[in-house]
PDB file of C-alpha atoms in Angstrom:
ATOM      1  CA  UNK A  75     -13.819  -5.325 -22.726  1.00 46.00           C
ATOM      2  CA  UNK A  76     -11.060  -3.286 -21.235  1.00 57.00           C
ATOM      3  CA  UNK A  77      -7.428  -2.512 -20.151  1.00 90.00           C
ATOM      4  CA  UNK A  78      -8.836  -1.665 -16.394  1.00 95.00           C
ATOM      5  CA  UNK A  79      -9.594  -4.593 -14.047  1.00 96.00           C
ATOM      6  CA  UNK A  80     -11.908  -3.825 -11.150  1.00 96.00           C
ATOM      7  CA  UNK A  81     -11.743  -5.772  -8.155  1.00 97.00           C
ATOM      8  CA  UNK A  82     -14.672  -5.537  -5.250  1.00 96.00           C
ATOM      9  CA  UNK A  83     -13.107  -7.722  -2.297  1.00 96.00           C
ATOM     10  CA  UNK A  84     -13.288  -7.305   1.546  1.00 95.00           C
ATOM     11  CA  UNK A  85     -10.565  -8.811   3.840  1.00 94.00           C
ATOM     12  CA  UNK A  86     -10.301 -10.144   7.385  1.00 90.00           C
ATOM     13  CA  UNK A  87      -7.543 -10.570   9.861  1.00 86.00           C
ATOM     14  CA  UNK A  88      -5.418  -8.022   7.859  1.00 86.00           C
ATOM     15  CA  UNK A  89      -1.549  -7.461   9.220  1.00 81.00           C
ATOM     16  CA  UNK A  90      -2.212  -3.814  10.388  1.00 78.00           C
ATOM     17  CA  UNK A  91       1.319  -3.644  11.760  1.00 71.00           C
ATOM     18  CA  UNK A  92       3.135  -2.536   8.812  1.00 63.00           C
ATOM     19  CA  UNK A  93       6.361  -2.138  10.456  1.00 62.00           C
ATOM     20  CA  UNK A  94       7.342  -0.689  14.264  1.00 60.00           C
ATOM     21  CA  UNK A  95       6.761   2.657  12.977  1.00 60.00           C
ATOM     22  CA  UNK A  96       3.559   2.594  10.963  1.00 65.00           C
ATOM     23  CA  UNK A  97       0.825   0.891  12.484  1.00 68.00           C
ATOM     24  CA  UNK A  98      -2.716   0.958  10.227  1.00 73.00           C
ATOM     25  CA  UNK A  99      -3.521   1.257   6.349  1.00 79.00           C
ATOM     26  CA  UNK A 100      -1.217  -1.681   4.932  1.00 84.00           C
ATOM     27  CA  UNK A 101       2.359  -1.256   3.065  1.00 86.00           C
ATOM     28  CA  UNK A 102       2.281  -0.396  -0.483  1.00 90.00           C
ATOM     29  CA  UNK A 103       4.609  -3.527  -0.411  1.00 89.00           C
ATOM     30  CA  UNK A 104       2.449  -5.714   0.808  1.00 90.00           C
ATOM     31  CA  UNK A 105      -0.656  -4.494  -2.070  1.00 93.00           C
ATOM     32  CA  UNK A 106       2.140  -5.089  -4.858  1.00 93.00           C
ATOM     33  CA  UNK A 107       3.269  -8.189  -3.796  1.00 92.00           C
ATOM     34  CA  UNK A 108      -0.328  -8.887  -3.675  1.00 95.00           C
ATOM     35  CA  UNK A 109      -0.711  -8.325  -7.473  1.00 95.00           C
ATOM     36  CA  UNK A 110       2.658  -9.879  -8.354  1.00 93.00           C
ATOM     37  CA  UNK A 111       1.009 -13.202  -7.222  1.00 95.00           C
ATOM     38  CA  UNK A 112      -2.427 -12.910  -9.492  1.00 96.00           C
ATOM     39  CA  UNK A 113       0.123 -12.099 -12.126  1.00 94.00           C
ATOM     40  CA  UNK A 114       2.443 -15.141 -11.803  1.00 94.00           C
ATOM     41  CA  UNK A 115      -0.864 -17.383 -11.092  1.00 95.00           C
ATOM     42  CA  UNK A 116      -3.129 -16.252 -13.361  1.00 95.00           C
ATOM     43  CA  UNK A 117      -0.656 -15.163 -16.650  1.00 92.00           C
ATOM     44  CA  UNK A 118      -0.892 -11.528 -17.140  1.00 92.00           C
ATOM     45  CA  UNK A 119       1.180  -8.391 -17.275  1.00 91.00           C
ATOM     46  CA  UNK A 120       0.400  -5.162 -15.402  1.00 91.00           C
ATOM     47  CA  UNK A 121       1.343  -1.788 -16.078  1.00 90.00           C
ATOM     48  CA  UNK A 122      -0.102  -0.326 -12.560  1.00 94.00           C
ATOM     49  CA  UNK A 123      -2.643  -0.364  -9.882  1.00 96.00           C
ATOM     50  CA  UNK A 124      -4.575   1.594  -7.591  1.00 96.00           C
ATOM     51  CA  UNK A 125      -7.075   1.289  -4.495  1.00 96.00           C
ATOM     52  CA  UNK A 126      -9.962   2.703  -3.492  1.00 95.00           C
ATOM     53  CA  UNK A 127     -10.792   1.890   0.549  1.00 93.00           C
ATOM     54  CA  UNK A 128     -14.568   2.321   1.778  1.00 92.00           C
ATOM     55  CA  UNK A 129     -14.089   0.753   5.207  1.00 89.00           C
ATOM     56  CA  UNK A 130     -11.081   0.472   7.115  1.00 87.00           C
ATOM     57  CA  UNK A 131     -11.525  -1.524  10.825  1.00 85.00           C
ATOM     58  CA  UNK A 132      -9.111  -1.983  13.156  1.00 78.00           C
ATOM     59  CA  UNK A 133     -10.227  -5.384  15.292  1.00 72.00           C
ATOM     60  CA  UNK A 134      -7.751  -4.551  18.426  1.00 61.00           C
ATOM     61  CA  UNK A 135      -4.359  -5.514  19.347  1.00 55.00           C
ATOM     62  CA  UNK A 136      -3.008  -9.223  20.909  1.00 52.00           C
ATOM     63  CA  UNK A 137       0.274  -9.748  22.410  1.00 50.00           C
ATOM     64  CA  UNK A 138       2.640 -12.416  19.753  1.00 49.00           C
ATOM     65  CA  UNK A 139       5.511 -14.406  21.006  1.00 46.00           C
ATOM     66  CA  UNK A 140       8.287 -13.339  18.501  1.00 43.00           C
ATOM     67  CA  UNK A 141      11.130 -15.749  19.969  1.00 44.00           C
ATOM     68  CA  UNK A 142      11.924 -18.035  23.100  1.00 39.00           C
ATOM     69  CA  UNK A 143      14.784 -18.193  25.318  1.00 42.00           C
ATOM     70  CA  UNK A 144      14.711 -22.007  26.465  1.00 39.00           C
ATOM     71  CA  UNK A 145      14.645 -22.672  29.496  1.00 41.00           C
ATOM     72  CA  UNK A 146      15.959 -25.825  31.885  1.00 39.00           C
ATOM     73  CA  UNK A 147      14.212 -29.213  32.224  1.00 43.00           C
ATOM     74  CA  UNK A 148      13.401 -28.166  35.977  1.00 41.00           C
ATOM     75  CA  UNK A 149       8.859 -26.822  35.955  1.00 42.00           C
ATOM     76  CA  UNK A 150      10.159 -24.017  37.490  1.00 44.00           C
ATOM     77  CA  UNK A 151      12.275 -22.712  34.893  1.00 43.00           C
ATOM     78  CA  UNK A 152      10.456 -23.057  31.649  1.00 43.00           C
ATOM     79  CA  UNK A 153      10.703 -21.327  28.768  1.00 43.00           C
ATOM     80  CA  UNK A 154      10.418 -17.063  28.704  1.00 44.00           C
ATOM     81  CA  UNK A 155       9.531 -15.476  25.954  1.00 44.00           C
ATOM     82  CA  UNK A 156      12.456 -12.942  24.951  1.00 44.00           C
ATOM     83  CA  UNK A 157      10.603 -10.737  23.111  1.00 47.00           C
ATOM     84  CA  UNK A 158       6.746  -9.873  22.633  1.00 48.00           C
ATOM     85  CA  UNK A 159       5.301  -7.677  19.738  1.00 51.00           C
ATOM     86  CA  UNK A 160       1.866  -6.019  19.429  1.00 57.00           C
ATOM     87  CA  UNK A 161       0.273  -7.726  16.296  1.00 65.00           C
ATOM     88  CA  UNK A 162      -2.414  -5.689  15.616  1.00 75.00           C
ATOM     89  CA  UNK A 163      -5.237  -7.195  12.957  1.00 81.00           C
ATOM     90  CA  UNK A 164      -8.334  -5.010  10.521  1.00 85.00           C
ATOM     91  CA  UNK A 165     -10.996  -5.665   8.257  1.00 90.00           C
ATOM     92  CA  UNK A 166     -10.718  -3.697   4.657  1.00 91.00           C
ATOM     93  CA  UNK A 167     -13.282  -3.155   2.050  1.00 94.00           C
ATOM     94  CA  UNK A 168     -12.509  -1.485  -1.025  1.00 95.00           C
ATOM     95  CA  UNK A 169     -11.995  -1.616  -4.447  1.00 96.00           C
ATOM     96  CA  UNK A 170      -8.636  -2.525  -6.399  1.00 97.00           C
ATOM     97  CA  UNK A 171      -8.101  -1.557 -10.016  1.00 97.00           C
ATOM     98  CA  UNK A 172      -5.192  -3.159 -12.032  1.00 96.00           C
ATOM     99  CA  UNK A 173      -4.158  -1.799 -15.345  1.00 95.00           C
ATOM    100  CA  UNK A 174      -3.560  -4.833 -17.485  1.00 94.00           C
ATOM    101  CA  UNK A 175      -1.423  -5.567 -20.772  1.00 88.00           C
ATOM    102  CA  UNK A 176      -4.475  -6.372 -23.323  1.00 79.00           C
ATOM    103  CA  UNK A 177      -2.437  -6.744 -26.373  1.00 74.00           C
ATOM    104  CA  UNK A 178      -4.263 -10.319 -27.048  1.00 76.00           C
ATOM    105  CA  UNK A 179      -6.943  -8.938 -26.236  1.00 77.00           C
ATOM    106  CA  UNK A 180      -8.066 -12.038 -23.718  1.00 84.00           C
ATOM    107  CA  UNK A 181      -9.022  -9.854 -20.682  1.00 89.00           C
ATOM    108  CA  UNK A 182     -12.671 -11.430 -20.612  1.00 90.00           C
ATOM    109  CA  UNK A 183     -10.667 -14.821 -19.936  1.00 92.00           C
ATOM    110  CA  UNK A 184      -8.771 -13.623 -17.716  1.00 93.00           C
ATOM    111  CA  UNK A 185     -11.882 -11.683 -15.546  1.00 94.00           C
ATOM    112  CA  UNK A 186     -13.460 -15.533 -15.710  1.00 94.00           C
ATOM    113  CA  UNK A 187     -10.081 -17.089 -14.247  1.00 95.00           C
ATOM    114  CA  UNK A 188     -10.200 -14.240 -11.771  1.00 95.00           C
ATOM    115  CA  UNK A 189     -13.894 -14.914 -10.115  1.00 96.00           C
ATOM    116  CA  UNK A 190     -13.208 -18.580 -10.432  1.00 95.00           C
ATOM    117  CA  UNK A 191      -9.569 -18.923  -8.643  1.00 95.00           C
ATOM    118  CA  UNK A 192      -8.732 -15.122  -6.524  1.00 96.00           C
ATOM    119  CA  UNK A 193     -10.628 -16.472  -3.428  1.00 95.00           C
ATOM    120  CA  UNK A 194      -8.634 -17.052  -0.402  1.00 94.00           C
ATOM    121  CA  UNK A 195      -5.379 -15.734  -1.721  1.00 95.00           C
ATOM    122  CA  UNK A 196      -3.434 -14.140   1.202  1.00 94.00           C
ATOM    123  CA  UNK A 197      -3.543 -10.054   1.115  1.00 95.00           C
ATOM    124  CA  UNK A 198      -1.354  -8.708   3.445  1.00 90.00           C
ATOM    125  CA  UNK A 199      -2.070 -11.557   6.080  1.00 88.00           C
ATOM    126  CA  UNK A 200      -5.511 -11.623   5.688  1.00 91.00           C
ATOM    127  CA  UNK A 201      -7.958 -13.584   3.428  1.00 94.00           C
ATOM    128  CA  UNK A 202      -9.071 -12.321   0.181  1.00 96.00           C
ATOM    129  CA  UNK A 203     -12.590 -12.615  -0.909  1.00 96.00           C
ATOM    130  CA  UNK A 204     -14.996 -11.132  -3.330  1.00 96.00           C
ATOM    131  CA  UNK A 205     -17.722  -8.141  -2.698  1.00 93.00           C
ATOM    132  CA  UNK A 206     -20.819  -7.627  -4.361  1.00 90.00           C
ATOM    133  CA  UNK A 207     -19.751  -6.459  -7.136  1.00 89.00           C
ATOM    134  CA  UNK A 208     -16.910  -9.116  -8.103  1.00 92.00           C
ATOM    135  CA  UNK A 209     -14.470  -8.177 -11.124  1.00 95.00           C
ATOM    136  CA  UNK A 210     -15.636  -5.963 -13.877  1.00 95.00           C
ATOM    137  CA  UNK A 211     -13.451  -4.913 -16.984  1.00 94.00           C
ATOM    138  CA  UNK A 212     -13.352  -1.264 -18.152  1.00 94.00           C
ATOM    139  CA  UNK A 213     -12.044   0.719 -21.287  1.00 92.00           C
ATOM    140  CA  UNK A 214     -10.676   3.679 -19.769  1.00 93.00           C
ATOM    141  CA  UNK A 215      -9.046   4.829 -16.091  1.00 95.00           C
ATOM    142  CA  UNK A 216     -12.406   7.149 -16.519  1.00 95.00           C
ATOM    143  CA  UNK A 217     -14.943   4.551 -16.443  1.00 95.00           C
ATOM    144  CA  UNK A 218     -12.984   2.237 -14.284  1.00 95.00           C
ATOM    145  CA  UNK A 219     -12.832   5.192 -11.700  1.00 95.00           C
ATOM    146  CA  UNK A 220     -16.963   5.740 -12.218  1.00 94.00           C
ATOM    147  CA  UNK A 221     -17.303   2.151 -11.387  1.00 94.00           C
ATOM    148  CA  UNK A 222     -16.249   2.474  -8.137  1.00 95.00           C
ATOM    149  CA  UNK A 223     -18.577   4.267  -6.584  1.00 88.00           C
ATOM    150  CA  UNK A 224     -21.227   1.852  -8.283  1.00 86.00           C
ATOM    151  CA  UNK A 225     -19.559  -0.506  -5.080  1.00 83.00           C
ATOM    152  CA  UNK A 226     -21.234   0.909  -2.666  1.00 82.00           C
ATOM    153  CA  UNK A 227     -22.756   4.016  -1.391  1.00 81.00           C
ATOM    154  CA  UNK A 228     -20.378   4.379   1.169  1.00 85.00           C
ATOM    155  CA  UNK A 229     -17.795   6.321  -0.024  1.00 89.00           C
ATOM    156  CA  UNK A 230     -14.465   5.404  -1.540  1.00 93.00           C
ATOM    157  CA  UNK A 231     -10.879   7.283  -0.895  1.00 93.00           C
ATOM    158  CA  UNK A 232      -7.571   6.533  -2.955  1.00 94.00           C
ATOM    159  CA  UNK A 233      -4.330   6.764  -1.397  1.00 91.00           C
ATOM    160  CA  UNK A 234      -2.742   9.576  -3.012  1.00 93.00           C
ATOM    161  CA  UNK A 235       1.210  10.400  -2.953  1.00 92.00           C
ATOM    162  CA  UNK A 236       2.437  12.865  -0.739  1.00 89.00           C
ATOM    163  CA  UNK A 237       5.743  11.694  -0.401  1.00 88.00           C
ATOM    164  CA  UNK A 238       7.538  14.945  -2.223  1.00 87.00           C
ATOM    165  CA  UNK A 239       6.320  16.509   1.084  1.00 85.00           C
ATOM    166  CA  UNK A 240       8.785  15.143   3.231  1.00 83.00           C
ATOM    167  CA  UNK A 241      11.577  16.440   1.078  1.00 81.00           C
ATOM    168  CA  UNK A 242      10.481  19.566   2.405  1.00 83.00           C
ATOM    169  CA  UNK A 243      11.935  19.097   5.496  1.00 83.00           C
ATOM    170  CA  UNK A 244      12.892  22.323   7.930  1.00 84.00           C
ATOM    171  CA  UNK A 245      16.256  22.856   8.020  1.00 86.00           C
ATOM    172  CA  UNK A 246      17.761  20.480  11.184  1.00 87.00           C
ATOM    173  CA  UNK A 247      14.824  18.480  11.465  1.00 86.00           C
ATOM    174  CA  UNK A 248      14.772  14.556  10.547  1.00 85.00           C
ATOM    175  CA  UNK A 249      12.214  12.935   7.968  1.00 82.00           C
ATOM    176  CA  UNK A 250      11.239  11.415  10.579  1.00 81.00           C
ATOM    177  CA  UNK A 251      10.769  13.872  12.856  1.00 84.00           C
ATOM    178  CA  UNK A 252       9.658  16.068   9.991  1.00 86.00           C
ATOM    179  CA  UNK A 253       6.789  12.887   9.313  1.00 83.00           C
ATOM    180  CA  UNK A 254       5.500  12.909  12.431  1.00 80.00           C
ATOM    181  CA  UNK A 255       5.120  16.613  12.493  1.00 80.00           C
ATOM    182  CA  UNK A 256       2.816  16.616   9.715  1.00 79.00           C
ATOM    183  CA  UNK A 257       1.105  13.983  10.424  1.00 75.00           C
ATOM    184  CA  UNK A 258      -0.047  15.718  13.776  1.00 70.00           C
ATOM    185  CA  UNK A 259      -1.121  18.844  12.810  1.00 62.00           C
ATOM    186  CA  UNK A 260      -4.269  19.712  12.708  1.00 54.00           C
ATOM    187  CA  UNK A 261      -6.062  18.992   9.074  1.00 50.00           C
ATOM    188  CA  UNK A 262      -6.985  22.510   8.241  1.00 49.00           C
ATOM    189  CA  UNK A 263      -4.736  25.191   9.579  1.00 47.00           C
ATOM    190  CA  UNK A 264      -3.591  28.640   8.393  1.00 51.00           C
ATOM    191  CA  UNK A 265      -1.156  28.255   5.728  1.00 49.00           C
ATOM    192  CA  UNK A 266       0.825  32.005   6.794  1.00 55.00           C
ATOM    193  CA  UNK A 267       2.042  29.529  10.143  1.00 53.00           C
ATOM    194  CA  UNK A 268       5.934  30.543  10.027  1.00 43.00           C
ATOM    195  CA  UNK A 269       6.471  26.979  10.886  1.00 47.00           C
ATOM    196  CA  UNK A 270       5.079  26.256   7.212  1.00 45.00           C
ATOM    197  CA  UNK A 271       7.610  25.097   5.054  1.00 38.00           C
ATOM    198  CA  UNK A 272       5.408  25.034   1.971  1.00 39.00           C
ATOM    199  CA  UNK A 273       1.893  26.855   0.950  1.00 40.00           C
ATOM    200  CA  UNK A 274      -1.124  24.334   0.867  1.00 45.00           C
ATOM    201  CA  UNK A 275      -4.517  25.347   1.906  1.00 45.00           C
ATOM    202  CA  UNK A 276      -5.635  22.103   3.602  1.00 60.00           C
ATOM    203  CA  UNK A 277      -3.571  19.081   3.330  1.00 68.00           C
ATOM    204  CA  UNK A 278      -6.369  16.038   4.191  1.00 71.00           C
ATOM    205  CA  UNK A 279      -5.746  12.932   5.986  1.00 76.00           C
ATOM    206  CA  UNK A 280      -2.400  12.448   5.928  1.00 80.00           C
ATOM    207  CA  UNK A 281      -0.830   8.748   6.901  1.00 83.00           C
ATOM    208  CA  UNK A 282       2.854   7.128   6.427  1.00 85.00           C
ATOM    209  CA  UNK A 283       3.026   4.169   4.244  1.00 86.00           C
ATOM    210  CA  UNK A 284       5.830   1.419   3.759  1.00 86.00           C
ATOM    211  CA  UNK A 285       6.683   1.601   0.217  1.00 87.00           C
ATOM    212  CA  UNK A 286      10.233   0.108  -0.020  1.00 86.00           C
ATOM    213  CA  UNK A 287      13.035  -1.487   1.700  1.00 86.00           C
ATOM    214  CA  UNK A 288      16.517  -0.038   1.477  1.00 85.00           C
ATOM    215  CA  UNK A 289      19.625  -2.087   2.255  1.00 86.00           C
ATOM    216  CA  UNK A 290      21.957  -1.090   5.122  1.00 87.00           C
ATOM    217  CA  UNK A 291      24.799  -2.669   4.392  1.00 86.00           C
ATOM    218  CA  UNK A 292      26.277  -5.005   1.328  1.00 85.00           C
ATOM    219  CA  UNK A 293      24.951  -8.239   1.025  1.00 84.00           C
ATOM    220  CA  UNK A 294      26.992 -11.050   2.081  1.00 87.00           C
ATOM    221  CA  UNK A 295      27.321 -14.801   2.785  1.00 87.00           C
ATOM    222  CA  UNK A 296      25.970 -16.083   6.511  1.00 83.00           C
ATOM    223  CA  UNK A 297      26.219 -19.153   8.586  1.00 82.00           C
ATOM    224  CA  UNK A 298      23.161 -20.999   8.939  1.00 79.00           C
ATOM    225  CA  UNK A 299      20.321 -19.402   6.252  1.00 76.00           C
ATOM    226  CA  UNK A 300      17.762 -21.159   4.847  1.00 76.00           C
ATOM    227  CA  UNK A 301      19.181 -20.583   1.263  1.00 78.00           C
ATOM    228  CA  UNK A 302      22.639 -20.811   0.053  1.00 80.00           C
ATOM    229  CA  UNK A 303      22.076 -16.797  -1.068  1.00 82.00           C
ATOM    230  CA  UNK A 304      23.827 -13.727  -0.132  1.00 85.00           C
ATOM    231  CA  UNK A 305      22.207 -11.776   2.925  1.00 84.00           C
ATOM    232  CA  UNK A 306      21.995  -8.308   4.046  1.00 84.00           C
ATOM    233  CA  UNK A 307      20.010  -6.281   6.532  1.00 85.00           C
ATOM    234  CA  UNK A 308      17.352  -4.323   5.858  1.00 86.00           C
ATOM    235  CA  UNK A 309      14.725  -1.277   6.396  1.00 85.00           C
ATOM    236  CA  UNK A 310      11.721  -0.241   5.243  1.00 84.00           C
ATOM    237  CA  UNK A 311      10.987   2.715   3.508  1.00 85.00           C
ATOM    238  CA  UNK A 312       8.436   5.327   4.576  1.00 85.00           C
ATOM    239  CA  UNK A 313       6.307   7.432   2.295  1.00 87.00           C
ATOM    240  CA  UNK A 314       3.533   9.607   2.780  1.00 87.00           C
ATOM    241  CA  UNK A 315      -0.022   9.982   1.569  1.00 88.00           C
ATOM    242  CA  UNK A 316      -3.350  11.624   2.012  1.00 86.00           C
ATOM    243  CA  UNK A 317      -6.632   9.896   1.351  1.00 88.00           C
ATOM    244  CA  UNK A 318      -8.774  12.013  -1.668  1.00 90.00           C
ATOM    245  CA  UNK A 319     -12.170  11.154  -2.337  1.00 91.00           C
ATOM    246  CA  UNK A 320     -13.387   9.644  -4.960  1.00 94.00           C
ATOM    247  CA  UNK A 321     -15.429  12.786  -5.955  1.00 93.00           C
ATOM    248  CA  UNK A 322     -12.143  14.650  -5.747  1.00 92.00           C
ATOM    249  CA  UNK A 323     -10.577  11.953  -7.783  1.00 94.00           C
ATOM    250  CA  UNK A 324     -13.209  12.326 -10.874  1.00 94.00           C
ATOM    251  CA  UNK A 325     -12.801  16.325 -10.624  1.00 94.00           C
ATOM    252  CA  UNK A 326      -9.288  16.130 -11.039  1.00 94.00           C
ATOM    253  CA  UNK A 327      -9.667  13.776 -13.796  1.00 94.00           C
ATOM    254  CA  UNK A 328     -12.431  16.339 -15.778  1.00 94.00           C
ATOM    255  CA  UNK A 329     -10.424  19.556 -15.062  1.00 93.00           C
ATOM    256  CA  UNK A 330      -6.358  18.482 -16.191  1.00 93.00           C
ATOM    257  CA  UNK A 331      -7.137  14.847 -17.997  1.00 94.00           C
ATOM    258  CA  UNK A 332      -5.056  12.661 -16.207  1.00 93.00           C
ATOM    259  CA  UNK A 333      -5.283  11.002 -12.809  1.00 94.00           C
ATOM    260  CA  UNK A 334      -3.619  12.372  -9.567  1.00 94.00           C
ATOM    261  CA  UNK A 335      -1.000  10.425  -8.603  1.00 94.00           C
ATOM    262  CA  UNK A 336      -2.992   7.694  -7.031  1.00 95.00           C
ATOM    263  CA  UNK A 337      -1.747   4.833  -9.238  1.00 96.00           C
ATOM    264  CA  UNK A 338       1.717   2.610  -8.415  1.00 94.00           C
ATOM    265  CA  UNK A 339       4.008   0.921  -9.926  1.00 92.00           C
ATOM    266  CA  UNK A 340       7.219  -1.417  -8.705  1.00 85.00           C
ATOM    267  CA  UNK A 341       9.729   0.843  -9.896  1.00 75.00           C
ATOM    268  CA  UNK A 342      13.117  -0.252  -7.706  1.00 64.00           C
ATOM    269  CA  UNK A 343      15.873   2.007  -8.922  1.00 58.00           C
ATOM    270  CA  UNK A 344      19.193   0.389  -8.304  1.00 56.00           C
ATOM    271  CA  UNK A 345      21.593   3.443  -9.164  1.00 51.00           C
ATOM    272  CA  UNK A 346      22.510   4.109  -6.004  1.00 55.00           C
ATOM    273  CA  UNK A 347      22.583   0.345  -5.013  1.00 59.00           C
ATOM    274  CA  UNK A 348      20.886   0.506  -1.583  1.00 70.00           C
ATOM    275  CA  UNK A 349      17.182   0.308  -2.941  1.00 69.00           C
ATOM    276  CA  UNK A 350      15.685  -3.315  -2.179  1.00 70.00           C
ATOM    277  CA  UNK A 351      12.045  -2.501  -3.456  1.00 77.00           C
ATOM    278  CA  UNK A 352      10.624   0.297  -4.201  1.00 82.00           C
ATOM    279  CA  UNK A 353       6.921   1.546  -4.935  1.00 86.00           C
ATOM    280  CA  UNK A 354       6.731   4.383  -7.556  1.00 87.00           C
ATOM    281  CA  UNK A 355       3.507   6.746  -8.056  1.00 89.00           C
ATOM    282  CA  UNK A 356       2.362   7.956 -11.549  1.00 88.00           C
ATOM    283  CA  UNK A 357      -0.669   9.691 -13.139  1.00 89.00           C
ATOM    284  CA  UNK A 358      -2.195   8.129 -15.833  1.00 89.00           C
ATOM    285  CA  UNK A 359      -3.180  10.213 -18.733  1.00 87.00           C
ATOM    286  CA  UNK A 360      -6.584  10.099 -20.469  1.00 79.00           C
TER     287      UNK A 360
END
């Protein structure tokens, strides 16, 4: 058996709210936290992951109490709510491949410990459980990336990095603003627009993703915290991706050898000392 894990699972009541900002496919932070608990649980060391969605559902919005101003004993002054957020909840399906350390070569153990125990774990807010197909083991990215669309006939997309993208950036224009610009353009446009500050043909579904947090200021001791720990203030991160096919996927993998950048690693570089957590695209080569 292989180096590539292949997990079939569906969740329900997913977070969906990935931040104020990003509302919809969940934060790469929330998928490697995700596999940071099978490793600590189950005993094993990855080198990356990657996931493949075939159904994404959004099950509607609901209004959440976030905190309470209390009120007087007196009926007609009870407690207000001070601030209300709009938790919004999906189902996913999909497929999630981990690239696992084999060197003892126990990975048929460890696909046994996975059926028996990864049911119920929390993903994201939701519930983890197990498709059809359970958890296979694979050789190579290749074959791991053929098994998906063994899933299901519906068809799978990665999330693919886009991030470099926003780098780009017109000249007096935000990320941000930059972000939501290409986010709402249309899908397929001409590429000689003069508002076009790179050449690309069509650039796909495009979303934002929460891959980080960055630290705004020092961290420090506070009154009254849980833990006796320094504390500091924090935001997330926002990337960019597009969602390729799986068909895409494979071509890319026949024509150049080596996988788009649709696999992820937890990569936090602390040079500059502001970086929290940080999710880091690669390529695997064949």
């Amino acid at each position: 058996m292989g180096k590539f894990i292949n997990i079939d699972f569906y969740v329900d009541g997913l977070h969906a709210s990935a931040n104020p900002h990003v509302v919809g496919l969940p934060a790469l932070t929330g998928i490697d936290g995700f596999v940071h608990t099978l490793e600590r649980q189950f005993g094993f060391c990855t080198s990356s992951w990657s996931i493949a969605y075939r159904r994404f559902d959004m099950d509607g919005a609901h209004l959440r109490i976030a905190n309470y101003e209390v009120g007087s004993n007196n009926s007609k002054s009870p407690s207000t709510p001070s601030t209300i957020l709009d938790k919004r909840t999906a189902s996913l399906e999909g497929v999630l491949i981990i690239e696992v350390n084999d060197d003892d070569g126990n990975i048929g153990k460890l696909v046994d410990s996975l059926i028996d125990g990864i049911e119920g774990f929390r993903f994201c807010g939701g519930t983890f459980m197990l498709g059809n197909e359970s958890i296979t083991a694979w050789e190579t990215v290749t074959d791991s990336l053929k098994a998906v669309g063994k899933c299901s006939r519906k068809p799978h997309f990665f999330m693919e990095d886009m991030t470099h993208i926003l780098n780009q950036a017109p000249e007096g224009l935000s990320k941000l603003d930059w972000l939501m610009d290409l986010i709402a353009r249309p899908k397929n446009y001409d590429p000689e627009n003069p508002q076009l500050a790179y050449e690309c043909e069509s650039l796909g579904y495009l979303t934002p993703v929460v891959k980080g947090y960055q630290l705004l200021e020092t961290p420090r001791e506070r009154q009254n915290t849980r833990f006796d720990l320094p504390h500091a203030y924090a935001e997330s991160v926002i990337g960019l991706a597009r969602m390729r096919s799986l068909p895409s996927v494979l071509a890319f993998v026949n024509q150049y050898q080596e996988t788009p950048v649709i696999f992820w690693v937890n990569d936090t570089d602390d040079s500059q000392g502001n970086l929290l957590w940080d999710v880091r695209s690669i390529s695997i080569e064949l």
